[in-house]
Amino acid sequence: MDVFWFFDWLDTSLLADISKAYGGVFAVVQMFHLLGLALMGGSVLLSDLRFLGVVMTDVPSKVVFDNTQKLFTLALVVLVLSGIFMASAVALKLYYNEAFWAKMAGLGLGILFVYLIRKPLFTRFDHDSISPAAVKVAALCSLTIWFTVAASGRWIGFS
Amino acid sequence: MSRQTLERMTYAFATGVFLLATWYWVRQWNSMMELLEAAYG
Amino acid sequence: MLNEWLLAFARWLDGFSWSTQLHESFYMYAWIESTHVLTLMVFLGMLFIIDLRMLGFAFTGVPASTIAERLDLPMKIGMTIMVLTGFVLFFAIPVRSTQSIWFRMKVILMIGAIVNALIFRRKMLAAKGSAWDRDAKMPGDLRVGAGLSLGLWSAIVITGRTIAYDWYDCFQKLPYFMYWAAGCVDEMAALDRQGG
Protein backbone atom coordinates (compact mmCIF):
# COMPACT_ATOMS: atom_id res chain seq x y z
CA MET A 1 0.00 0.00 0.00
CA ASP A 2 1.61 3.23 -1.10
CA VAL A 3 0.51 6.26 0.83
CA PHE A 4 2.58 8.73 -1.20
CA TRP A 5 -0.62 10.29 -2.54
CA PHE A 6 -1.55 11.39 0.99
CA PHE A 7 1.75 13.20 1.54
CA ASP A 8 1.55 14.64 -1.96
CA TRP A 9 -1.92 15.97 -1.18
CA LEU A 10 -0.94 17.23 2.28
CA ASP A 11 2.03 19.07 0.80
CA THR A 12 -0.24 21.28 -1.32
CA SER A 13 -3.23 21.47 1.05
CA LEU A 14 -4.54 24.59 2.74
CA LEU A 15 -2.88 23.36 5.93
CA ALA A 16 0.50 23.39 4.21
CA ASP A 17 -0.12 26.92 2.88
CA ILE A 18 -0.49 28.08 6.48
CA SER A 19 2.25 26.00 8.09
CA LYS A 20 4.81 26.92 5.42
CA ALA A 21 4.03 30.64 5.26
CA TYR A 22 3.64 31.54 8.93
CA GLY A 23 6.55 30.53 11.14
CA GLY A 24 4.82 32.04 14.15
CA VAL A 25 1.71 29.87 13.73
CA PHE A 26 3.92 26.83 13.29
CA ALA A 27 5.82 27.63 16.50
CA VAL A 28 2.57 27.99 18.48
CA VAL A 29 1.25 24.67 17.15
CA GLN A 30 4.58 23.12 18.02
CA MET A 31 4.21 24.45 21.56
CA PHE A 32 0.93 22.53 21.83
CA HIS A 33 2.72 19.46 20.48
CA LEU A 34 5.38 19.81 23.19
CA LEU A 35 2.79 20.45 25.92
CA GLY A 36 0.90 17.38 24.70
CA LEU A 37 4.16 15.46 24.91
CA ALA A 38 4.60 16.57 28.51
CA LEU A 39 1.06 15.54 29.38
CA MET A 40 1.34 12.19 27.62
CA GLY A 41 4.80 11.55 29.09
CA GLY A 42 3.53 12.45 32.54
CA SER A 43 0.51 10.18 32.35
CA VAL A 44 2.43 7.25 30.83
CA LEU A 45 5.30 7.53 33.33
CA LEU A 46 3.02 7.96 36.30
CA SER A 47 0.76 5.00 35.53
CA ASP A 48 3.56 2.66 34.43
CA LEU A 49 5.83 3.54 37.34
CA ARG A 50 2.85 2.97 39.64
CA PHE A 51 2.32 -0.48 38.11
CA LEU A 52 6.03 -1.19 38.61
CA GLY A 53 5.72 -0.13 42.25
CA VAL A 54 8.05 2.88 41.97
CA VAL A 55 5.82 5.91 42.62
CA MET A 56 2.57 6.62 44.47
CA THR A 57 2.51 3.18 46.02
CA ASP A 58 0.11 4.38 48.71
CA VAL A 59 -2.51 5.35 46.12
CA PRO A 60 -4.50 2.43 44.56
CA SER A 61 -3.24 1.65 41.03
CA LYS A 62 -6.84 1.72 39.81
CA VAL A 63 -7.14 5.38 40.85
CA VAL A 64 -3.82 6.25 39.20
CA PHE A 65 -4.76 4.38 36.02
CA ASP A 66 -8.24 5.88 35.64
CA ASN A 67 -6.97 9.42 36.11
CA THR A 68 -3.94 9.10 33.84
CA GLN A 69 -5.90 7.29 31.10
CA LYS A 70 -8.16 10.33 30.67
CA LEU A 71 -5.16 12.64 30.44
CA PHE A 72 -3.51 10.23 28.01
CA THR A 73 -6.43 10.32 25.58
CA LEU A 74 -6.59 14.10 25.76
CA ALA A 75 -2.84 14.34 25.12
CA LEU A 76 -3.06 11.87 22.21
CA VAL A 77 -5.74 13.98 20.48
CA VAL A 78 -3.70 17.18 20.95
CA LEU A 79 -0.54 15.45 19.69
CA VAL A 80 -2.12 13.90 16.58
CA LEU A 81 -3.90 17.13 15.55
CA SER A 82 -0.85 19.36 16.08
CA GLY A 83 1.32 16.64 14.51
CA ILE A 84 -0.70 16.60 11.27
CA PHE A 85 -0.35 20.38 11.03
CA MET A 86 3.41 20.19 11.62
CA ALA A 87 3.73 17.36 9.10
CA SER A 88 2.01 19.45 6.41
CA ALA A 89 4.97 21.86 6.41
CA VAL A 90 7.43 19.14 5.40
CA ALA A 91 5.11 16.42 4.04
CA LEU A 92 7.25 15.25 1.12
CA LYS A 93 10.43 15.30 3.19
CA LEU A 94 8.75 13.18 5.87
CA TYR A 95 7.69 10.58 3.33
CA TYR A 96 11.38 9.80 2.75
CA ASN A 97 12.40 10.11 6.43
CA GLU A 98 13.12 6.84 8.19
CA ALA A 99 12.73 8.19 11.74
CA PHE A 100 9.28 9.47 10.80
CA TRP A 101 8.12 6.01 9.71
CA ALA A 102 9.63 4.45 12.83
CA LYS A 103 7.63 6.93 14.86
CA MET A 104 4.41 6.20 12.94
CA ALA A 105 4.90 2.44 13.36
CA GLY A 106 5.46 2.95 17.09
CA LEU A 107 2.44 5.22 17.34
CA GLY A 108 0.24 2.64 15.58
CA LEU A 109 1.46 -0.13 17.87
CA GLY A 110 1.00 2.13 20.88
CA ILE A 111 -2.60 3.00 20.03
CA LEU A 112 -3.40 -0.69 19.42
CA PHE A 113 -1.78 -1.69 22.70
CA VAL A 114 -3.47 0.99 24.79
CA TYR A 115 -7.02 0.73 23.49
CA LEU A 116 -7.14 -2.98 22.62
CA ILE A 117 -5.27 -4.47 25.57
CA ARG A 118 -4.12 -2.10 28.30
CA LYS A 119 -7.31 -0.10 28.77
CA PRO A 120 -9.74 -3.08 28.71
CA LEU A 121 -7.49 -5.06 31.06
CA PHE A 122 -7.11 -2.33 33.67
CA THR A 123 -10.60 -0.86 33.36
CA ARG A 124 -12.69 -4.02 33.47
CA PHE A 125 -10.84 -6.08 36.03
CA ASP A 126 -9.90 -5.65 39.65
CA HIS A 127 -6.18 -4.85 39.63
CA ASP A 128 -5.56 -7.34 42.46
CA SER A 129 -6.97 -10.15 40.33
CA ILE A 130 -4.58 -9.51 37.44
CA SER A 131 -1.33 -11.51 37.50
CA PRO A 132 1.45 -9.23 38.87
CA ALA A 133 3.74 -10.40 36.06
CA ALA A 134 1.24 -9.28 33.41
CA VAL A 135 0.90 -5.88 35.13
CA LYS A 136 4.68 -5.36 35.06
CA VAL A 137 5.09 -6.64 31.49
CA ALA A 138 2.29 -4.28 30.35
CA ALA A 139 4.03 -1.35 32.07
CA LEU A 140 7.41 -2.13 30.49
CA CYS A 141 5.78 -2.61 27.07
CA SER A 142 4.03 0.76 27.34
CA LEU A 143 7.24 2.54 28.45
CA THR A 144 9.21 0.95 25.58
CA ILE A 145 6.65 1.96 22.96
CA TRP A 146 6.21 5.57 24.05
CA PHE A 147 9.89 6.17 24.66
CA THR A 148 10.62 4.94 21.12
CA VAL A 149 7.85 7.10 19.67
CA ALA A 150 9.11 10.24 21.46
CA ALA A 151 12.81 9.62 20.78
CA SER A 152 12.38 8.78 17.09
CA GLY A 153 10.06 11.77 16.85
CA ARG A 154 12.83 14.04 18.10
CA TRP A 155 15.24 12.34 15.72
CA ILE A 156 13.10 13.30 12.67
CA GLY A 157 14.55 16.78 12.99
CA PHE A 158 18.14 15.55 13.03
CA SER A 159 18.02 12.96 10.24
CA MET B 1 -12.66 -10.77 26.54
CA SER B 2 -11.73 -12.60 29.70
CA ARG B 3 -8.95 -11.54 32.03
CA GLN B 4 -6.82 -14.54 31.01
CA THR B 5 -7.16 -13.70 27.31
CA LEU B 6 -6.11 -10.10 27.90
CA GLU B 7 -3.16 -11.23 30.02
CA ARG B 8 -2.05 -13.62 27.27
CA MET B 9 -2.45 -10.84 24.69
CA THR B 10 -0.30 -8.62 26.89
CA TYR B 11 2.52 -11.18 26.96
CA ALA B 12 2.33 -11.83 23.21
CA PHE B 13 2.13 -8.15 22.25
CA ALA B 14 4.91 -7.16 24.66
CA THR B 15 7.23 -9.90 23.36
CA GLY B 16 6.76 -8.57 19.84
CA VAL B 17 7.32 -4.98 20.99
CA PHE B 18 10.50 -5.84 22.93
CA LEU B 19 11.97 -7.73 19.95
CA LEU B 20 11.08 -4.94 17.50
CA ALA B 21 12.39 -2.21 19.79
CA THR B 22 15.67 -4.04 20.37
CA TRP B 23 16.11 -4.57 16.63
CA TYR B 24 15.28 -0.92 15.92
CA TRP B 25 17.58 0.61 18.55
CA VAL B 26 20.51 -1.70 17.76
CA ARG B 27 20.08 -0.79 14.12
CA GLN B 28 19.95 2.94 14.95
CA TRP B 29 23.05 2.66 17.10
CA ASN B 30 24.96 0.83 14.37
CA SER B 31 24.06 3.33 11.69
CA MET B 32 25.13 6.17 13.98
CA MET B 33 28.45 4.48 14.63
CA GLU B 34 28.95 3.97 10.89
CA LEU B 35 28.35 7.65 10.24
CA LEU B 36 30.73 8.60 13.04
CA GLU B 37 33.41 6.37 11.55
CA ALA B 38 32.87 7.87 8.12
CA ALA B 39 33.18 11.35 9.62
CA TYR B 40 36.19 10.89 11.89
CA GLY B 41 37.78 7.65 10.58
CA MET C 1 26.15 48.15 30.31
CA LEU C 2 24.58 44.80 31.22
CA ASN C 3 24.46 43.95 27.51
CA GLU C 4 28.22 44.48 27.22
CA TRP C 5 28.93 42.37 30.28
CA LEU C 6 26.73 39.53 29.09
CA LEU C 7 28.33 39.56 25.67
CA ALA C 8 31.83 39.61 27.17
CA PHE C 9 30.89 36.64 29.35
CA ALA C 10 29.44 34.75 26.35
CA ARG C 11 32.57 35.44 24.28
CA TRP C 12 34.72 34.20 27.16
CA LEU C 13 32.71 30.94 27.25
CA ASP C 14 32.95 30.73 23.47
CA GLY C 15 36.73 30.76 23.80
CA PHE C 16 36.79 27.29 25.38
CA SER C 17 37.64 24.62 22.82
CA TRP C 18 35.03 22.43 24.54
CA SER C 19 32.28 24.78 23.47
CA THR C 20 33.23 24.61 19.80
CA GLN C 21 33.76 20.85 19.90
CA LEU C 22 30.32 20.37 21.38
CA HIS C 23 28.66 22.61 18.83
CA GLU C 24 30.42 20.99 15.88
CA SER C 25 30.23 17.41 17.13
CA PHE C 26 28.34 14.96 14.97
CA TYR C 27 25.94 13.58 17.55
CA MET C 28 26.77 14.98 20.99
CA TYR C 29 24.78 18.16 20.52
CA ALA C 30 21.80 16.27 19.08
CA TRP C 31 21.86 13.80 21.95
CA ILE C 32 22.02 16.47 24.62
CA GLU C 33 19.31 18.47 22.87
CA SER C 34 17.10 15.34 22.64
CA THR C 35 17.67 14.57 26.32
CA HIS C 36 16.72 18.15 27.18
CA VAL C 37 13.47 17.92 25.19
CA LEU C 38 12.57 14.37 26.28
CA THR C 39 13.03 15.17 29.98
CA LEU C 40 10.21 17.61 29.38
CA MET C 41 8.01 14.54 29.75
CA VAL C 42 9.34 13.86 33.22
CA PHE C 43 9.58 17.37 34.61
CA LEU C 44 6.65 19.13 32.93
CA GLY C 45 4.60 15.93 32.94
CA MET C 46 4.76 15.72 36.74
CA LEU C 47 4.36 19.48 37.14
CA PHE C 48 1.25 19.57 34.93
CA ILE C 49 -0.38 16.71 36.80
CA ILE C 50 0.17 18.55 40.10
CA ASP C 51 -1.22 21.77 38.57
CA LEU C 52 -4.22 19.95 37.09
CA ARG C 53 -4.91 18.40 40.51
CA MET C 54 -4.95 21.86 42.11
CA LEU C 55 -7.35 23.12 39.45
CA GLY C 56 -9.64 20.12 39.97
CA PHE C 57 -9.08 18.46 36.56
CA ALA C 58 -7.26 15.28 37.61
CA PHE C 59 -6.92 12.99 40.64
CA THR C 60 -9.74 14.80 42.43
CA GLY C 61 -10.27 11.74 44.66
CA VAL C 62 -6.74 11.87 46.06
CA PRO C 63 -5.69 14.56 48.59
CA ALA C 64 -3.84 17.38 46.82
CA SER C 65 -0.88 17.22 49.19
CA THR C 66 -0.46 13.48 48.48
CA ILE C 67 -0.16 14.13 44.73
CA ALA C 68 2.24 17.02 45.29
CA GLU C 69 4.42 15.00 47.68
CA ARG C 70 4.55 11.77 45.67
CA LEU C 71 5.38 13.51 42.40
CA ASP C 72 7.99 15.76 43.96
CA LEU C 73 10.95 13.39 43.56
CA PRO C 74 10.33 12.37 39.90
CA MET C 75 9.76 16.04 39.10
CA LYS C 76 13.05 17.03 40.72
CA ILE C 77 14.92 14.26 38.88
CA GLY C 78 13.53 15.54 35.57
CA MET C 79 14.31 19.13 36.55
CA THR C 80 17.93 18.32 37.40
CA ILE C 81 18.55 16.68 34.01
CA MET C 82 16.79 19.55 32.21
CA VAL C 83 18.83 22.20 34.02
CA LEU C 84 22.15 20.38 33.46
CA THR C 85 21.53 19.72 29.75
CA GLY C 86 20.22 23.28 29.43
CA PHE C 87 23.50 24.70 30.73
CA VAL C 88 25.49 22.46 28.37
CA LEU C 89 23.36 23.61 25.41
CA PHE C 90 24.00 27.25 26.37
CA PHE C 91 27.71 26.51 26.73
CA ALA C 92 27.79 25.01 23.22
CA ILE C 93 26.31 28.17 21.61
CA PRO C 94 26.93 30.97 24.13
CA VAL C 95 27.13 34.12 21.98
CA ARG C 96 24.09 33.50 19.80
CA SER C 97 22.01 32.44 22.83
CA THR C 98 23.01 35.53 24.80
CA GLN C 99 21.99 37.71 21.86
CA SER C 100 18.70 35.88 21.34
CA ILE C 101 15.59 37.79 22.32
CA TRP C 102 13.79 34.46 22.81
CA PHE C 103 16.45 33.11 25.13
CA ARG C 104 16.28 36.32 27.17
CA MET C 105 12.50 36.09 27.39
CA LYS C 106 12.83 32.45 28.41
CA VAL C 107 15.22 33.30 31.25
CA ILE C 108 12.90 36.05 32.55
CA LEU C 109 9.88 33.71 32.34
CA MET C 110 11.84 31.02 34.18
CA ILE C 111 12.65 33.44 36.99
CA GLY C 112 8.92 34.17 37.15
CA ALA C 113 8.11 30.45 37.23
CA ILE C 114 10.64 29.83 40.02
CA VAL C 115 9.22 32.66 42.18
CA ASN C 116 5.70 31.35 41.54
CA ALA C 117 6.78 27.80 42.42
CA LEU C 118 8.39 28.91 45.70
CA ILE C 119 5.25 30.76 46.81
CA PHE C 120 3.07 27.88 45.62
CA ARG C 121 5.15 25.31 47.53
CA ARG C 122 4.87 27.25 50.77
CA LYS C 123 1.09 27.33 50.49
CA MET C 124 0.96 23.69 49.42
CA LEU C 125 2.93 22.56 52.46
CA ALA C 126 0.54 24.49 54.68
CA ALA C 127 -2.34 22.62 53.00
CA LYS C 128 -1.37 19.28 54.46
CA GLY C 129 -3.99 18.15 56.95
CA SER C 130 -6.16 21.19 56.23
CA ALA C 131 -9.89 20.92 55.70
CA TRP C 132 -9.70 21.53 51.94
CA ASP C 133 -6.83 19.15 51.15
CA ARG C 134 -9.42 16.60 49.98
CA ASP C 135 -11.52 19.10 48.02
CA ALA C 136 -11.61 18.69 44.24
CA LYS C 137 -10.73 22.34 43.73
CA MET C 138 -8.14 24.16 45.81
CA PRO C 139 -8.71 27.61 47.34
CA GLY C 140 -8.40 30.59 45.00
CA ASP C 141 -4.78 31.52 45.62
CA LEU C 142 -3.53 27.96 44.98
CA ARG C 143 -5.59 27.79 41.78
CA VAL C 144 -4.06 31.07 40.64
CA GLY C 145 -0.60 29.64 41.36
CA ALA C 146 -1.38 26.46 39.40
CA GLY C 147 -2.80 28.46 36.47
CA LEU C 148 0.25 30.74 36.45
CA SER C 149 2.51 27.70 36.53
CA LEU C 150 0.77 26.20 33.46
CA GLY C 151 0.85 29.53 31.62
CA LEU C 152 4.46 30.38 32.44
CA TRP C 153 5.75 26.95 31.48
CA SER C 154 3.81 26.99 28.20
CA ALA C 155 5.45 30.33 27.43
CA ILE C 156 8.85 28.91 28.43
CA VAL C 157 8.33 25.99 26.03
CA ILE C 158 7.46 28.28 23.12
CA THR C 159 10.29 30.74 23.76
CA GLY C 160 12.65 27.79 24.14
CA ARG C 161 11.53 26.43 20.79
CA THR C 162 11.78 29.75 18.97
CA ILE C 163 15.44 30.20 20.00
CA ALA C 164 16.11 28.01 16.96
CA TYR C 165 14.55 30.58 14.57
CA ASP C 166 16.69 33.48 13.30
CA TRP C 167 13.84 36.01 12.75
CA TYR C 168 15.29 38.44 15.31
CA ASP C 169 18.97 37.54 15.24
CA CYS C 170 21.46 40.38 15.33
CA PHE C 171 22.35 40.05 11.62
CA GLN C 172 18.75 40.96 10.70
CA LYS C 173 17.77 44.56 10.12
CA LEU C 174 15.92 45.47 13.31
CA PRO C 175 14.82 48.64 15.10
CA TYR C 176 17.17 50.04 17.78
CA PHE C 177 14.91 48.85 20.58
CA MET C 178 15.09 45.24 19.37
CA TYR C 179 18.89 45.40 19.11
CA TRP C 180 18.94 46.67 22.68
CA ALA C 181 16.52 43.99 23.91
CA ALA C 182 18.50 41.24 22.20
CA GLY C 183 21.83 42.73 23.31
CA CYS C 184 23.22 43.31 19.79
CA VAL C 185 25.93 45.65 21.08
CA ASP C 186 27.84 46.09 17.81
CA GLU C 187 24.70 46.71 15.74
CA MET C 188 23.57 49.34 18.26
CA ALA C 189 26.93 51.08 17.98
CA ALA C 190 26.64 51.05 14.17
CA LEU C 191 23.19 52.68 14.38
CA ASP C 192 24.59 55.26 16.84
CA ARG C 193 27.36 56.19 14.40
CA GLN C 194 24.84 56.59 11.55
CA GLY C 195 22.61 58.77 13.66
CA GLY C 196 25.49 60.88 15.00
XYZ file of C-alpha atoms in Angstrom:
396
model
C 0.000 0.000 0.000
C 1.613 3.227 -1.101
C 0.505 6.265 0.826
C 2.576 8.730 -1.202
C -0.620 10.294 -2.542
C -1.549 11.386 0.992
C 1.752 13.200 1.541
C 1.553 14.645 -1.960
C -1.920 15.967 -1.183
C -0.944 17.229 2.284
C 2.028 19.067 0.797
C -0.240 21.281 -1.323
C -3.227 21.472 1.047
C -4.540 24.593 2.740
C -2.885 23.362 5.933
C 0.499 23.394 4.206
C -0.117 26.916 2.880
C -0.488 28.084 6.477
C 2.249 25.999 8.089
C 4.809 26.918 5.421
C 4.033 30.635 5.261
C 3.637 31.539 8.931
C 6.555 30.525 11.135
C 4.820 32.038 14.150
C 1.709 29.869 13.732
C 3.924 26.829 13.286
C 5.816 27.635 16.503
C 2.570 27.989 18.475
C 1.247 24.671 17.150
C 4.585 23.118 18.018
C 4.209 24.454 21.556
C 0.932 22.530 21.829
C 2.716 19.458 20.482
C 5.377 19.807 23.192
C 2.794 20.450 25.923
C 0.904 17.380 24.704
C 4.165 15.461 24.909
C 4.603 16.573 28.510
C 1.057 15.540 29.384
C 1.341 12.193 27.623
C 4.795 11.550 29.087
C 3.535 12.449 32.539
C 0.512 10.177 32.348
C 2.431 7.248 30.832
C 5.301 7.531 33.330
C 3.022 7.964 36.303
C 0.764 4.999 35.526
C 3.562 2.662 34.427
C 5.832 3.536 37.345
C 2.847 2.967 39.640
C 2.322 -0.485 38.106
C 6.027 -1.187 38.608
C 5.716 -0.125 42.250
C 8.048 2.883 41.966
C 5.819 5.908 42.620
C 2.569 6.620 44.467
C 2.515 3.177 46.020
C 0.107 4.383 48.707
C -2.513 5.346 46.117
C -4.500 2.433 44.559
C -3.236 1.654 41.035
C -6.842 1.723 39.813
C -7.136 5.383 40.847
C -3.821 6.251 39.198
C -4.758 4.375 36.020
C -8.243 5.876 35.642
C -6.971 9.419 36.106
C -3.943 9.099 33.836
C -5.897 7.286 31.098
C -8.163 10.333 30.668
C -5.160 12.642 30.440
C -3.506 10.230 28.008
C -6.434 10.316 25.579
C -6.594 14.101 25.765
C -2.840 14.337 25.119
C -3.058 11.874 22.209
C -5.738 13.978 20.482
C -3.696 17.179 20.945
C -0.536 15.454 19.689
C -2.124 13.902 16.579
C -3.897 17.135 15.550
C -0.849 19.358 16.080
C 1.322 16.642 14.511
C -0.701 16.600 11.271
C -0.353 20.381 11.034
C 3.414 20.188 11.621
C 3.731 17.363 9.097
C 2.009 19.447 6.413
C 4.966 21.865 6.411
C 7.429 19.142 5.401
C 5.113 16.424 4.044
C 7.251 15.245 1.123
C 10.431 15.298 3.190
C 8.753 13.175 5.873
C 7.690 10.577 3.329
C 11.380 9.801 2.754
C 12.404 10.111 6.434
C 13.117 6.837 8.194
C 12.735 8.195 11.740
C 9.281 9.468 10.796
C 8.117 6.010 9.712
C 9.626 4.448 12.832
C 7.626 6.929 14.860
C 4.406 6.199 12.939
C 4.899 2.438 13.357
C 5.463 2.947 17.087
C 2.443 5.223 17.336
C 0.242 2.643 15.582
C 1.460 -0.132 17.868
C 1.002 2.128 20.881
C -2.603 2.997 20.035
C -3.400 -0.689 19.418
C -1.785 -1.691 22.697
C -3.471 0.994 24.787
C -7.022 0.726 23.488
C -7.145 -2.979 22.616
C -5.268 -4.469 25.570
C -4.124 -2.096 28.298
C -7.310 -0.101 28.767
C -9.739 -3.076 28.715
C -7.486 -5.061 31.056
C -7.107 -2.328 33.670
C -10.602 -0.855 33.361
C -12.688 -4.023 33.469
C -10.837 -6.082 36.028
C -9.901 -5.650 39.652
C -6.184 -4.846 39.631
C -5.557 -7.336 42.457
C -6.968 -10.151 40.329
C -4.576 -9.506 37.439
C -1.327 -11.507 37.500
C 1.453 -9.232 38.869
C 3.741 -10.400 36.059
C 1.241 -9.284 33.414
C 0.900 -5.882 35.131
C 4.680 -5.364 35.057
C 5.087 -6.636 31.487
C 2.294 -4.282 30.351
C 4.028 -1.349 32.068
C 7.411 -2.129 30.487
C 5.785 -2.609 27.073
C 4.032 0.760 27.339
C 7.236 2.539 28.445
C 9.213 0.946 25.577
C 6.646 1.959 22.958
C 6.207 5.569 24.050
C 9.894 6.172 24.655
C 10.620 4.935 21.121
C 7.847 7.101 19.671
C 9.115 10.236 21.458
C 12.810 9.618 20.783
C 12.377 8.782 17.092
C 10.056 11.773 16.854
C 12.830 14.038 18.100
C 15.236 12.343 15.723
C 13.105 13.304 12.674
C 14.554 16.777 12.994
C 18.141 15.550 13.028
C 18.022 12.964 10.238
C -12.664 -10.773 26.543
C -11.731 -12.602 29.699
C -8.947 -11.537 32.025
C -6.822 -14.541 31.013
C -7.159 -13.701 27.313
C -6.105 -10.097 27.900
C -3.161 -11.229 30.018
C -2.048 -13.616 27.266
C -2.453 -10.843 24.686
C -0.301 -8.616 26.887
C 2.518 -11.176 26.964
C 2.335 -11.827 23.214
C 2.135 -8.151 22.253
C 4.906 -7.161 24.661
C 7.226 -9.899 23.361
C 6.759 -8.567 19.837
C 7.318 -4.978 20.989
C 10.498 -5.840 22.926
C 11.965 -7.730 19.946
C 11.076 -4.943 17.499
C 12.389 -2.206 19.790
C 15.674 -4.041 20.374
C 16.106 -4.574 16.628
C 15.284 -0.922 15.921
C 17.576 0.607 18.554
C 20.512 -1.703 17.761
C 20.082 -0.787 14.117
C 19.950 2.941 14.948
C 23.046 2.657 17.104
C 24.960 0.829 14.367
C 24.059 3.332 11.687
C 25.127 6.172 13.979
C 28.454 4.484 14.626
C 28.950 3.968 10.887
C 28.354 7.650 10.238
C 30.727 8.596 13.037
C 33.412 6.372 11.547
C 32.865 7.869 8.121
C 33.178 11.355 9.616
C 36.190 10.885 11.886
C 37.784 7.654 10.579
C 26.153 48.148 30.308
C 24.584 44.804 31.216
C 24.455 43.950 27.512
C 28.220 44.477 27.221
C 28.934 42.368 30.277
C 26.731 39.528 29.095
C 28.334 39.563 25.667
C 31.826 39.605 27.167
C 30.890 36.637 29.345
C 29.436 34.748 26.345
C 32.573 35.435 24.280
C 34.719 34.200 27.159
C 32.706 30.943 27.252
C 32.946 30.733 23.471
C 36.731 30.764 23.801
C 36.787 27.287 25.376
C 37.638 24.616 22.818
C 35.026 22.429 24.535
C 32.284 24.776 23.474
C 33.233 24.605 19.800
C 33.764 20.852 19.902
C 30.317 20.366 21.383
C 28.663 22.611 18.828
C 30.424 20.992 15.885
C 30.231 17.411 17.126
C 28.340 14.963 14.974
C 25.938 13.585 17.555
C 26.767 14.977 20.991
C 24.783 18.165 20.520
C 21.799 16.274 19.076
C 21.860 13.796 21.947
C 22.017 16.473 24.621
C 19.312 18.470 22.873
C 17.104 15.344 22.639
C 17.670 14.575 26.316
C 16.718 18.147 27.183
C 13.474 17.915 25.194
C 12.572 14.372 26.280
C 13.033 15.166 29.982
C 10.209 17.605 29.382
C 8.010 14.538 29.746
C 9.337 13.855 33.223
C 9.577 17.371 34.607
C 6.651 19.131 32.929
C 4.598 15.931 32.940
C 4.761 15.720 36.736
C 4.358 19.481 37.144
C 1.254 19.571 34.926
C -0.382 16.712 36.798
C 0.171 18.552 40.100
C -1.222 21.769 38.568
C -4.222 19.945 37.085
C -4.915 18.398 40.507
C -4.952 21.856 42.111
C -7.347 23.116 39.453
C -9.640 20.124 39.975
C -9.082 18.462 36.562
C -7.259 15.284 37.615
C -6.923 12.989 40.637
C -9.739 14.796 42.429
C -10.271 11.736 44.657
C -6.740 11.866 46.056
C -5.692 14.561 48.585
C -3.840 17.376 46.819
C -0.876 17.221 49.185
C -0.456 13.476 48.480
C -0.164 14.131 44.730
C 2.236 17.018 45.288
C 4.418 15.001 47.678
C 4.554 11.769 45.669
C 5.376 13.506 42.400
C 7.991 15.760 43.955
C 10.946 13.389 43.557
C 10.333 12.368 39.898
C 9.762 16.041 39.099
C 13.053 17.026 40.721
C 14.924 14.260 38.876
C 13.534 15.539 35.570
C 14.305 19.133 36.554
C 17.928 18.318 37.403
C 18.546 16.681 34.009
C 16.795 19.549 32.215
C 18.835 22.198 34.017
C 22.149 20.382 33.463
C 21.531 19.720 29.749
C 20.222 23.277 29.430
C 23.503 24.703 30.731
C 25.487 22.456 28.368
C 23.358 23.611 25.413
C 24.001 27.247 26.372
C 27.711 26.513 26.727
C 27.789 25.011 23.215
C 26.313 28.165 21.607
C 26.931 30.974 24.129
C 27.128 34.117 21.979
C 24.090 33.501 19.798
C 22.008 32.437 22.826
C 23.013 35.530 24.798
C 21.990 37.705 21.861
C 18.695 35.878 21.342
C 15.590 37.789 22.324
C 13.794 34.463 22.808
C 16.450 33.115 25.135
C 16.281 36.319 27.165
C 12.499 36.086 27.395
C 12.834 32.445 28.408
C 15.224 33.304 31.249
C 12.902 36.048 32.545
C 9.884 33.714 32.342
C 11.837 31.018 34.175
C 12.646 33.441 36.988
C 8.917 34.169 37.154
C 8.111 30.447 37.225
C 10.638 29.827 40.023
C 9.224 32.659 42.179
C 5.705 31.353 41.542
C 6.783 27.800 42.420
C 8.392 28.906 45.703
C 5.248 30.760 46.811
C 3.072 27.880 45.622
C 5.146 25.310 47.532
C 4.865 27.250 50.774
C 1.088 27.330 50.491
C 0.960 23.692 49.424
C 2.934 22.564 52.465
C 0.538 24.490 54.681
C -2.339 22.621 52.998
C -1.371 19.277 54.462
C -3.988 18.154 56.953
C -6.157 21.186 56.226
C -9.894 20.924 55.700
C -9.700 21.526 51.936
C -6.827 19.148 51.148
C -9.419 16.605 49.976
C -11.520 19.095 48.021
C -11.612 18.689 44.239
C -10.734 22.337 43.732
C -8.142 24.163 45.812
C -8.715 27.610 47.343
C -8.403 30.592 44.996
C -4.779 31.517 45.622
C -3.528 27.964 44.976
C -5.594 27.794 41.783
C -4.060 31.074 40.635
C -0.603 29.636 41.357
C -1.380 26.462 39.396
C -2.798 28.462 36.469
C 0.253 30.745 36.450
C 2.511 27.705 36.530
C 0.768 26.197 33.458
C 0.849 29.530 31.617
C 4.457 30.377 32.441
C 5.754 26.946 31.475
C 3.806 26.994 28.205
C 5.449 30.327 27.430
C 8.846 28.913 28.429
C 8.329 25.992 26.031
C 7.457 28.281 23.121
C 10.292 30.745 23.759
C 12.648 27.788 24.137
C 11.529 26.432 20.792
C 11.781 29.755 18.968
C 15.440 30.201 19.999
C 16.106 28.010 16.956
C 14.547 30.581 14.574
C 16.687 33.484 13.305
C 13.843 36.008 12.753
C 15.285 38.442 15.307
C 18.967 37.539 15.237
C 21.461 40.383 15.329
C 22.347 40.050 11.615
C 18.746 40.958 10.704
C 17.767 44.562 10.115
C 15.925 45.469 13.309
C 14.820 48.642 15.099
C 17.171 50.038 17.778
C 14.913 48.845 20.583
C 15.090 45.241 19.375
C 18.887 45.402 19.114
C 18.945 46.673 22.677
C 16.522 43.991 23.914
C 18.502 41.237 22.201
C 21.830 42.730 23.312
C 23.223 43.309 19.789
C 25.930 45.650 21.079
C 27.840 46.094 17.811
C 24.705 46.711 15.745
C 23.567 49.340 18.263
C 26.928 51.082 17.984
C 26.636 51.053 14.173
C 23.190 52.677 14.377
C 24.592 55.255 16.837
C 27.358 56.189 14.397
C 24.842 56.585 11.549
C 22.613 58.771 13.662
C 25.485 60.881 15.005
